[in-house]
mmCIF file of C-alpha atoms and ligand atoms in Angstrom:
data_model
loop_
_atom_site.group_PDB
_atom_site.id
_atom_site.type_symbol
_atom_site.label_atom_id
_atom_site.label_comp_id
_atom_site.label_asym_id
_atom_site.label_seq_id
_atom_site.Cartn_x
_atom_site.Cartn_y
_atom_site.Cartn_z
ATOM 1 C CA UNK C 1 23.725 109.847 144.613
ATOM 2 C CA UNK C 2 22.881 106.761 142.724
ATOM 3 C CA UNK C 3 23.020 108.785 139.480
ATOM 4 C CA UNK C 4 26.306 110.287 140.520
ATOM 5 C CA UNK C 5 27.785 106.816 141.076
ATOM 6 C CA UNK C 6 26.449 105.525 137.748
ATOM 7 C CA UNK C 7 27.871 108.599 136.041
ATOM 8 C CA UNK C 8 31.293 108.068 137.612
ATOM 9 C CA UNK C 9 31.270 104.458 136.476
ATOM 10 C CA UNK C 10 30.288 105.100 132.848
ATOM 11 C CA UNK C 11 32.609 108.100 132.569
ATOM 12 C CA UNK C 12 35.537 106.096 133.968
ATOM 13 C CA UNK C 13 34.869 103.121 131.717
ATOM 14 C CA UNK C 14 34.688 105.167 128.535
ATOM 15 C CA UNK C 15 37.835 107.042 129.546
ATOM 16 C CA UNK C 16 39.620 103.780 130.227
ATOM 17 C CA UNK C 17 38.899 102.564 126.721
ATOM 18 C CA UNK C 18 41.018 105.396 125.314
ATOM 19 C CA UNK C 19 43.969 104.990 127.663
ATOM 20 C CA UNK C 20 47.116 103.283 126.418
ATOM 21 C CA UNK C 21 49.992 104.419 128.635
ATOM 22 C CA UNK C 22 50.884 103.572 132.206
ATOM 23 C CA UNK C 23 51.073 107.257 133.096
ATOM 24 C CA UNK C 24 47.548 108.036 131.917
ATOM 25 C CA UNK C 25 46.261 104.951 133.698
ATOM 26 C CA UNK C 26 47.876 106.014 136.956
ATOM 27 C CA UNK C 27 46.389 109.516 136.623
ATOM 28 C CA UNK C 28 42.985 108.030 136.128
ATOM 29 C CA UNK C 29 43.366 105.702 139.149
ATOM 30 C CA UNK C 30 44.101 108.770 141.292
ATOM 31 C CA UNK C 31 41.256 110.739 139.744
ATOM 32 C CA UNK C 32 38.587 108.151 140.605
ATOM 33 C CA UNK C 33 39.925 105.912 143.356
ATOM 34 C CA UNK C 34 42.464 108.115 145.129
ATOM 35 C CA UNK C 35 42.003 109.666 148.586
ATOM 36 C CA UNK C 36 40.859 112.899 146.962
ATOM 37 C CA UNK C 37 39.190 111.046 144.114
ATOM 38 C CA UNK C 38 35.657 111.348 142.886
ATOM 39 C CA UNK C 39 34.408 108.058 144.341
ATOM 40 C CA UNK C 40 35.835 108.905 147.775
ATOM 41 C CA UNK C 41 34.141 112.287 147.564
ATOM 42 C CA UNK C 42 30.781 110.581 147.057
ATOM 43 C CA UNK C 43 31.374 108.141 149.914
ATOM 44 C CA UNK C 44 32.184 111.047 152.236
ATOM 45 C CA UNK C 45 28.631 112.288 151.772
ATOM 46 C CA UNK C 46 27.075 108.972 152.873
ATOM 47 C CA UNK C 47 26.399 110.500 156.300
ATOM 48 C CA UNK C 48 23.730 112.684 154.770
ATOM 49 C CA UNK C 49 21.717 109.673 153.624
ATOM 50 C CA UNK C 50 18.812 108.082 155.434
ATOM 51 C CA UNK C 51 19.294 104.776 157.306
ATOM 52 C CA UNK C 52 17.440 102.837 154.548
ATOM 53 C CA UNK C 53 19.298 104.401 151.704
ATOM 54 C CA UNK C 54 22.754 104.069 153.237
ATOM 55 C CA UNK C 55 23.318 100.285 152.812
ATOM 56 C CA UNK C 56 21.895 100.325 149.285
ATOM 57 C CA UNK C 57 24.064 103.185 148.130
ATOM 58 C CA UNK C 58 26.995 101.746 150.090
ATOM 59 C CA UNK C 59 26.705 98.484 148.217
ATOM 60 C CA UNK C 60 26.424 100.259 144.868
ATOM 61 C CA UNK C 61 29.490 102.379 145.710
ATOM 62 C CA UNK C 62 31.422 99.224 146.539
ATOM 63 C CA UNK C 63 30.393 97.612 143.277
ATOM 64 C CA UNK C 64 31.517 100.648 141.320
ATOM 65 C CA UNK C 65 34.863 100.671 143.170
ATOM 66 C CA UNK C 66 35.424 96.952 142.550
ATOM 67 C CA UNK C 67 34.486 97.242 138.894
ATOM 68 C CA UNK C 68 36.841 100.170 138.386
ATOM 69 C CA UNK C 69 39.699 98.472 140.263
ATOM 70 C CA UNK C 70 39.294 95.333 138.195
ATOM 71 C CA UNK C 71 39.138 97.132 134.885
ATOM 72 C CA UNK C 72 42.089 99.352 135.757
ATOM 73 C CA UNK C 73 44.165 96.307 136.756
ATOM 74 C CA UNK C 74 43.267 94.521 133.523
ATOM 75 C CA UNK C 75 44.139 97.582 131.578
ATOM 76 C CA UNK C 76 47.470 97.869 133.379
ATOM 77 C CA UNK C 77 48.309 94.289 132.491
ATOM 78 C CA UNK C 78 47.347 94.899 128.870
ATOM 79 C CA UNK C 79 49.514 98.001 128.621
ATOM 80 C CA UNK C 80 52.459 96.170 130.160
ATOM 81 C CA UNK C 81 52.118 93.326 127.681
ATOM 82 C CA UNK C 82 51.950 95.755 124.782
ATOM 83 C CA UNK C 83 55.072 97.559 125.995
ATOM 84 C CA UNK C 84 56.979 94.320 126.355
ATOM 85 C CA UNK C 85 55.996 93.274 122.866
ATOM 86 C CA UNK C 86 57.058 96.611 121.424
ATOM 87 C CA UNK C 87 60.386 96.311 123.194
ATOM 88 C CA UNK C 88 61.000 92.784 122.006
ATOM 89 C CA UNK C 89 60.196 93.888 118.504
ATOM 90 C CA UNK C 90 62.478 96.926 118.523
ATOM 91 C CA UNK C 91 65.375 95.104 120.187
ATOM 92 C CA UNK C 92 65.091 91.975 118.111
ATOM 93 C CA UNK C 93 68.307 90.875 116.373
ATOM 94 C CA UNK C 94 67.971 89.386 112.961
ATOM 95 C CA UNK C 95 70.755 86.844 112.974
ATOM 96 C CA UNK C 96 70.284 86.211 109.264
ATOM 97 C CA UNK C 97 71.355 89.754 108.234
ATOM 98 C CA UNK C 98 74.884 89.563 106.716
ATOM 99 C CA UNK C 99 77.584 91.065 108.997
ATOM 100 C CA UNK C 100 79.680 94.148 108.235
ATOM 101 C CA UNK C 101 82.992 93.149 106.706
ATOM 102 C CA UNK C 102 85.991 94.436 108.635
ATOM 103 C CA UNK C 103 88.853 95.494 106.406
ATOM 104 C CA UNK C 104 91.880 93.739 107.826
ATOM 105 C CA UNK C 105 95.112 95.725 107.888
ATOM 106 C CA UNK C 106 98.365 94.257 106.571
ATOM 107 C CA UNK C 107 101.878 94.459 107.908
ATOM 108 C CA UNK C 108 104.100 96.419 105.542
ATOM 109 C CA UNK C 109 106.376 93.979 103.663
ATOM 110 C CA UNK C 110 109.499 95.819 104.780
ATOM 111 C CA UNK C 111 108.524 95.485 108.431
ATOM 112 C CA UNK C 112 107.779 91.803 107.892
ATOM 113 C CA UNK C 113 111.369 91.382 106.703
ATOM 114 C CA UNK C 114 112.638 93.475 109.623
ATOM 115 C CA UNK C 115 110.649 91.319 112.075
ATOM 116 C CA UNK C 116 112.248 88.184 110.648
ATOM 117 C CA UNK C 117 115.761 89.642 110.847
ATOM 118 C CA UNK C 118 115.241 90.832 114.412
ATOM 119 C CA UNK C 119 113.931 87.438 115.424
ATOM 120 C CA UNK C 120 116.978 85.678 114.016
ATOM 121 C CA UNK C 121 119.389 88.081 115.750
ATOM 122 C CA UNK C 122 117.533 87.938 119.062
ATOM 123 C CA UNK C 123 117.757 84.152 118.817
ATOM 124 C CA UNK C 124 121.542 84.581 118.580
ATOM 125 C CA UNK C 125 121.674 86.683 121.727
ATOM 126 C CA UNK C 126 121.667 90.139 120.146
ATOM 127 C CA UNK C 127 119.912 93.093 121.738
ATOM 128 C CA UNK C 128 117.828 95.482 119.637
ATOM 129 C CA UNK C 129 118.737 99.161 120.022
ATOM 130 C CA UNK C 130 116.972 102.257 118.786
ATOM 131 C CA UNK C 131 118.530 105.685 118.611
ATOM 132 C CA UNK C 132 118.092 109.254 117.394
ATOM 133 C CA UNK C 133 117.462 110.182 113.774
ATOM 134 C CA UNK C 134 118.717 113.710 114.549
ATOM 135 C CA UNK C 135 122.347 113.055 115.313
ATOM 136 C CA UNK C 136 125.595 114.806 116.146
ATOM 137 C CA UNK C 137 128.064 114.942 113.262
ATOM 138 C CA UNK C 138 130.523 113.727 115.874
ATOM 139 C CA UNK C 139 128.643 110.403 116.126
ATOM 140 C CA UNK C 140 127.592 110.119 112.494
ATOM 141 C CA UNK C 141 131.099 110.853 111.208
ATOM 142 C CA UNK C 142 133.956 111.828 113.533
ATOM 143 C CA UNK C 143 133.772 108.941 115.975
ATOM 144 C CA UNK C 144 133.363 106.618 113.004
ATOM 145 C CA UNK C 145 136.776 107.678 111.761
ATOM 146 C CA UNK C 146 135.328 110.028 109.123
ATOM 147 C CA UNK C 147 137.126 113.258 109.782
ATOM 148 C CA UNK C 148 136.210 116.764 108.739
ATOM 149 C CA UNK C 149 136.865 117.318 105.054
ATOM 150 C CA UNK C 150 135.920 113.753 104.174
ATOM 151 C CA UNK C 151 133.684 113.767 101.044
ATOM 152 C CA UNK C 152 130.919 111.845 102.892
ATOM 153 C CA UNK C 153 130.431 114.915 105.095
ATOM 154 C CA UNK C 154 129.684 117.163 102.131
ATOM 155 C CA UNK C 155 126.631 119.451 102.304
ATOM 156 C CA UNK C 156 125.474 118.111 98.946
ATOM 157 C CA UNK C 157 124.876 114.661 100.442
ATOM 158 C CA UNK C 158 123.770 115.322 104.007
ATOM 159 C CA UNK C 159 120.799 117.129 105.562
ATOM 160 C CA UNK C 160 122.496 119.374 108.106
ATOM 161 C CA UNK C 161 120.332 120.964 110.778
ATOM 162 C CA UNK C 162 122.904 123.511 111.941
ATOM 163 C CA UNK C 163 124.939 125.866 109.778
ATOM 164 C CA UNK C 164 128.133 124.840 111.534
ATOM 165 C CA UNK C 165 127.602 121.215 110.353
ATOM 166 C CA UNK C 166 127.452 119.947 113.933
ATOM 167 C CA UNK C 167 123.941 118.433 113.863
ATOM 168 C CA UNK C 168 122.353 116.455 111.041
ATOM 169 C CA UNK C 169 119.819 113.839 110.028
ATOM 170 C CA UNK C 170 121.824 110.639 110.340
ATOM 171 C CA UNK C 171 123.026 109.365 106.967
ATOM 172 C CA UNK C 172 123.513 105.826 108.257
ATOM 173 C CA UNK C 173 122.652 103.708 111.312
ATOM 174 C CA UNK C 174 126.387 103.353 112.023
ATOM 175 C CA UNK C 175 126.391 106.096 114.730
ATOM 176 C CA UNK C 176 124.434 103.528 116.769
ATOM 177 C CA UNK C 177 127.744 101.682 117.042
ATOM 178 C CA UNK C 178 129.116 104.647 118.964
ATOM 179 C CA UNK C 179 126.007 104.892 121.184
ATOM 180 C CA UNK C 180 126.292 101.176 121.949
ATOM 181 C CA UNK C 181 129.998 101.376 122.773
ATOM 182 C CA UNK C 182 129.456 104.400 125.017
ATOM 183 C CA UNK C 183 126.482 103.030 126.940
ATOM 184 C CA UNK C 184 126.753 99.232 126.946
ATOM 185 C CA UNK C 185 128.860 96.949 129.037
ATOM 186 C CA UNK C 186 131.262 94.696 127.145
ATOM 187 C CA UNK C 187 130.823 92.305 125.458
ATOM 188 C CA UNK C 188 128.419 94.006 123.027
ATOM 189 C CA UNK C 189 125.989 92.279 120.672
ATOM 190 C CA UNK C 190 123.455 94.710 119.213
ATOM 191 C CA UNK C 191 121.414 95.353 116.099
ATOM 192 C CA UNK C 192 119.927 98.796 115.478
ATOM 193 C CA UNK C 193 117.289 99.332 112.795
ATOM 194 C CA UNK C 194 115.980 102.745 111.790
ATOM 195 C CA UNK C 195 115.503 105.545 109.305
ATOM 196 C CA UNK C 196 118.395 107.291 107.601
ATOM 197 C CA UNK C 197 118.476 110.372 105.359
ATOM 198 C CA UNK C 198 120.458 111.438 102.319
ATOM 199 C CA UNK C 199 120.053 114.166 99.731
ATOM 200 C CA UNK C 200 118.971 111.791 96.977
ATOM 201 C CA UNK C 201 116.430 112.469 94.257
ATOM 202 C CA UNK C 202 113.541 110.020 94.230
ATOM 203 C CA UNK C 203 113.716 107.331 91.569
ATOM 204 C CA UNK C 204 113.179 103.564 91.283
ATOM 205 C CA UNK C 205 116.129 102.826 93.585
ATOM 206 C CA UNK C 206 116.623 106.041 95.598
ATOM 207 C CA UNK C 207 114.745 107.955 98.248
ATOM 208 C CA UNK C 208 115.910 110.768 100.594
ATOM 209 C CA UNK C 209 114.697 108.620 103.500
ATOM 210 C CA UNK C 210 115.256 104.906 103.769
ATOM 211 C CA UNK C 211 115.914 102.254 106.397
ATOM 212 C CA UNK C 212 119.021 100.417 107.491
ATOM 213 C CA UNK C 213 119.840 97.875 110.108
ATOM 214 C CA UNK C 214 123.202 98.075 111.827
ATOM 215 C CA UNK C 215 124.922 95.239 113.644
ATOM 216 C CA UNK C 216 127.818 95.361 116.088
ATOM 217 C CA UNK C 217 129.677 92.699 118.043
ATOM 218 C CA UNK C 218 132.568 93.517 120.375
ATOM 219 C CA UNK C 219 134.290 90.968 122.552
ATOM 220 C CA UNK C 220 137.701 89.428 123.099
ATOM 221 C CA UNK C 221 139.099 87.329 120.226
ATOM 222 C CA UNK C 222 136.467 88.332 117.673
ATOM 223 C CA UNK C 223 137.678 87.673 114.119
ATOM 224 C CA UNK C 224 136.553 87.978 110.530
ATOM 225 C CA UNK C 225 135.532 84.318 110.761
ATOM 226 C CA UNK C 226 132.877 85.279 113.317
ATOM 227 C CA UNK C 227 131.597 87.965 110.982
ATOM 228 C CA UNK C 228 131.382 85.590 108.020
ATOM 229 C CA UNK C 229 129.834 82.794 110.061
ATOM 230 C CA UNK C 230 127.154 84.995 111.590
ATOM 231 C CA UNK C 231 126.228 86.794 108.383
ATOM 232 C CA UNK C 232 126.111 83.515 106.415
ATOM 233 C CA UNK C 233 123.780 82.037 109.015
ATOM 234 C CA UNK C 234 121.477 85.063 108.839
ATOM 235 C CA UNK C 235 121.360 85.079 105.060
ATOM 236 C CA UNK C 236 120.632 81.348 104.851
ATOM 237 C CA UNK C 237 117.782 81.738 107.327
ATOM 238 C CA UNK C 238 116.386 84.595 105.253
ATOM 239 C CA UNK C 239 116.933 83.221 101.760
ATOM 240 C CA UNK C 240 117.133 79.466 102.309
ATOM 241 C CA UNK C 241 119.816 76.950 103.328
ATOM 242 C CA UNK C 242 121.324 76.641 99.854
ATOM 243 C CA UNK C 243 122.053 80.340 99.457
ATOM 244 C CA UNK C 244 125.569 80.973 98.153
ATOM 245 C CA UNK C 245 127.400 84.081 99.369
ATOM 246 C CA UNK C 246 130.691 85.820 98.716
ATOM 247 C CA UNK C 247 132.682 88.509 100.502
ATOM 248 C CA UNK C 248 134.419 91.172 98.397
ATOM 249 C CA UNK C 249 137.039 93.595 99.712
ATOM 250 C CA UNK C 250 135.730 97.139 100.024
ATOM 251 C CA UNK C 251 136.456 100.354 101.879
ATOM 252 C CA UNK C 252 134.605 101.949 104.780
ATOM 253 C CA UNK C 253 136.291 104.469 107.079
ATOM 254 C CA UNK C 254 135.130 102.748 110.265
ATOM 255 C CA UNK C 255 136.163 99.172 109.458
ATOM 256 C CA UNK C 256 139.502 97.576 108.651
ATOM 257 C CA UNK C 257 139.447 95.327 106.772
ATOM 258 C CA UNK C 258 136.142 96.173 105.107
ATOM 259 C CA UNK C 259 134.052 94.063 102.779
ATOM 260 C CA UNK C 260 130.765 93.817 100.977
ATOM 261 C CA UNK C 261 128.685 90.677 101.079
ATOM 262 C CA UNK C 262 126.883 89.456 97.964
ATOM 263 C CA UNK C 263 124.353 86.651 97.532
ATOM 264 C CA UNK C 264 124.283 84.583 94.386
ATOM 265 C CA UNK C 265 121.294 85.610 92.279
ATOM 266 C CA UNK C 266 118.326 83.411 93.171
ATOM 267 C CA UNK C 267 116.818 84.010 89.742
ATOM 268 C CA UNK C 268 119.635 82.712 87.531
ATOM 269 C CA UNK C 269 121.850 80.860 90.008
ATOM 270 C CA UNK C 270 124.846 83.017 89.132
ATOM 271 C CA UNK C 271 124.690 82.945 85.323
ATOM 272 C CA UNK C 272 123.576 86.550 85.038
ATOM 273 C CA UNK C 273 120.069 87.793 84.312
ATOM 274 C CA UNK C 274 117.742 90.787 84.459
ATOM 275 C CA UNK C 275 117.337 90.604 88.247
ATOM 276 C CA UNK C 276 121.103 90.746 88.976
ATOM 277 C CA UNK C 277 121.750 92.974 85.931
ATOM 278 C CA UNK C 278 123.969 90.290 84.393
ATOM 279 C CA UNK C 279 126.269 90.104 87.417
ATOM 280 C CA UNK C 280 125.162 86.746 88.837
ATOM 281 C CA UNK C 281 125.510 88.311 92.303
ATOM 282 C CA UNK C 282 123.457 90.761 94.300
ATOM 283 C CA UNK C 283 125.093 93.129 96.768
ATOM 284 C CA UNK C 284 123.553 92.769 100.216
ATOM 285 C CA UNK C 285 125.487 94.707 102.834
ATOM 286 C CA UNK C 286 128.656 96.420 103.956
ATOM 287 C CA UNK C 287 130.663 95.029 106.843
ATOM 288 C CA UNK C 288 134.099 94.715 108.363
ATOM 289 C CA UNK C 289 136.230 94.502 111.476
ATOM 290 C CA UNK C 290 135.686 97.579 113.648
ATOM 291 C CA UNK C 291 138.612 99.971 113.058
ATOM 292 C CA UNK C 292 140.935 100.136 116.110
ATOM 293 C CA UNK C 293 140.651 103.938 116.069
ATOM 294 C CA UNK C 294 136.832 103.666 116.302
ATOM 295 C CA UNK C 295 137.181 101.406 119.356
ATOM 296 C CA UNK C 296 139.699 103.768 120.899
ATOM 297 C CA UNK C 297 137.549 106.892 120.349
ATOM 298 C CA UNK C 298 134.740 105.217 122.302
ATOM 299 C CA UNK C 299 137.064 104.224 125.122
ATOM 300 C CA UNK C 300 137.589 100.554 124.239
ATOM 301 C CA UNK C 301 141.137 99.158 124.234
ATOM 302 C CA UNK C 302 141.794 97.708 120.745
ATOM 303 C CA UNK C 303 144.644 95.596 122.131
ATOM 304 C CA UNK C 304 142.158 93.690 124.313
ATOM 305 C CA UNK C 305 138.936 93.858 122.333
ATOM 306 C CA UNK C 306 138.009 93.472 118.704
ATOM 307 C CA UNK C 307 134.718 93.479 116.884
ATOM 308 C CA UNK C 308 132.809 93.336 113.643
ATOM 309 C CA UNK C 309 130.004 95.438 112.242
ATOM 310 C CA UNK C 310 127.644 95.448 109.316
ATOM 311 C CA UNK C 311 124.996 97.716 107.829
ATOM 312 C CA UNK C 312 122.362 96.863 105.295
ATOM 313 C CA UNK C 313 119.452 98.554 103.541
ATOM 314 C CA UNK C 314 116.051 97.210 104.503
ATOM 315 C CA UNK C 315 114.093 98.405 101.477
ATOM 316 C CA UNK C 316 116.484 96.640 99.160
ATOM 317 C CA UNK C 317 116.208 93.466 101.160
ATOM 318 C CA UNK C 318 112.396 93.555 101.048
ATOM 319 C CA UNK C 319 112.440 94.398 97.337
ATOM 320 C CA UNK C 320 114.584 91.380 96.593
ATOM 321 C CA UNK C 321 112.624 89.150 98.896
ATOM 322 C CA UNK C 322 109.253 90.007 97.335
ATOM 323 C CA UNK C 323 110.491 90.886 93.847
ATOM 324 C CA UNK C 324 109.335 94.480 94.098
ATOM 325 C CA UNK C 325 110.695 96.398 91.130
ATOM 326 C CA UNK C 326 110.323 100.025 92.262
ATOM 327 C CA UNK C 327 111.396 101.530 95.598
ATOM 328 C CA UNK C 328 108.607 104.100 95.409
ATOM 329 C CA UNK C 329 106.026 101.341 95.921
ATOM 330 C CA UNK C 330 107.515 100.721 99.368
ATOM 331 C CA UNK C 331 106.782 104.300 100.466
ATOM 332 C CA UNK C 332 103.514 105.092 98.679
ATOM 333 C CA UNK C 333 101.469 102.716 100.850
ATOM 334 C CA UNK C 334 98.932 102.144 98.111
ATOM 335 C CA UNK C 335 96.485 99.592 99.488
ATOM 336 C CA UNK C 336 96.439 97.694 96.207
ATOM 337 C CA UNK C 337 100.188 97.159 96.624
ATOM 338 C CA UNK C 338 100.195 96.369 100.334
ATOM 339 C CA UNK C 339 97.320 93.875 100.022
ATOM 340 C CA UNK C 340 99.496 91.580 97.908
ATOM 341 C CA UNK C 341 101.689 90.493 100.811
HETATM 342 N N1 LIG H 1 127.094 102.613 107.033
HETATM 343 C C1 LIG H 1 127.422 102.035 105.759
HETATM 344 C C2 LIG H 1 126.587 102.656 104.669
HETATM 345 O O1 LIG H 1 125.613 103.294 104.968
HETATM 346 C C3 LIG H 1 127.198 100.547 105.776
HETATM 347 C C4 LIG H 1 128.169 99.826 106.651
HETATM 348 C C5 LIG H 1 129.368 99.354 106.159
HETATM 349 C C6 LIG H 1 127.909 99.628 107.995
HETATM 350 C C7 LIG H 1 130.265 98.659 106.924
HETATM 351 C C8 LIG H 1 128.831 98.954 108.806
HETATM 352 C C9 LIG H 1 130.001 98.473 108.255
HETATM 353 O O2 LIG H 1 128.611 98.723 110.091
HETATM 354 O O3 LIG H 1 130.856 97.798 109.035
HETATM 355 O O4 LIG H 1 126.909 102.502 103.522
#
């Protein structure tokens, strides 16, 4: 029995030297010290020993048990330390490694201009409206006093969706005037930005899709002076306090009288240059007093109410603002272009 105990001890110790995981260590604890373990098996046979031998072997068995327990505990502590170190090593963060650069996106210059315009109008008490790009011809034309047979309704200019010319891609944001008049309570103060579509070939100043912003005010006693005052204020906020403007008579079916608003060329101060093509002035928008028939068709009494409206192209505005020479740059979304703003 003595030999058996010595054998267990030396076997266990040499085995322990090769163990480096908690699982193996636990298996070995069970194998030697567990209830069905080898040491217990030896102790169970103590009864067979003589009275003299029993205490001697008992003491030896105890020594072996204590030695193994101690060594196993030490080993457990060592393994735990090693695991902790490995974890610290693998999870360590090197704060000196350079970070990954995040590519920052940029707001498109045209939307920057639109944001500014919207902010100015909202500050003046206007509401921002959005409406359908697929529109009834009735709203895009008829209710804007552009009757059937009018050249603007021609198939060569407009993307019609139905063969009977009743549904189309809106050619202007002006139908939003009709939507506003039909759905809003009076008085009305709205601006409506959005995409519009025309059968234009792409070149430096044309695109079959572009953006406009429409404005509409309807109230009692609204006059052309209100139109001029408001538009002048907007333009001076956009282009600076010293901006000079002029209003030229024009024709639109849905306004009477109608006008176009020009700003004096910022480049040459009105003398004429490359930017204004020698004119000294740059055309900015179309506007006018809402035609009484347009009011009437949307159920507003033109003897009580009057109003003004305007529409302007957003691409053009952004191009002038940032001195962009080609409309195509606005739509291509080339990063090298967008990054400049
Ligand atoms: N819708 C016109 C266009 O696309 C622009 C315009 C002119 C809008 C006069 C208006 C207006 O509201 O009153 O050319």
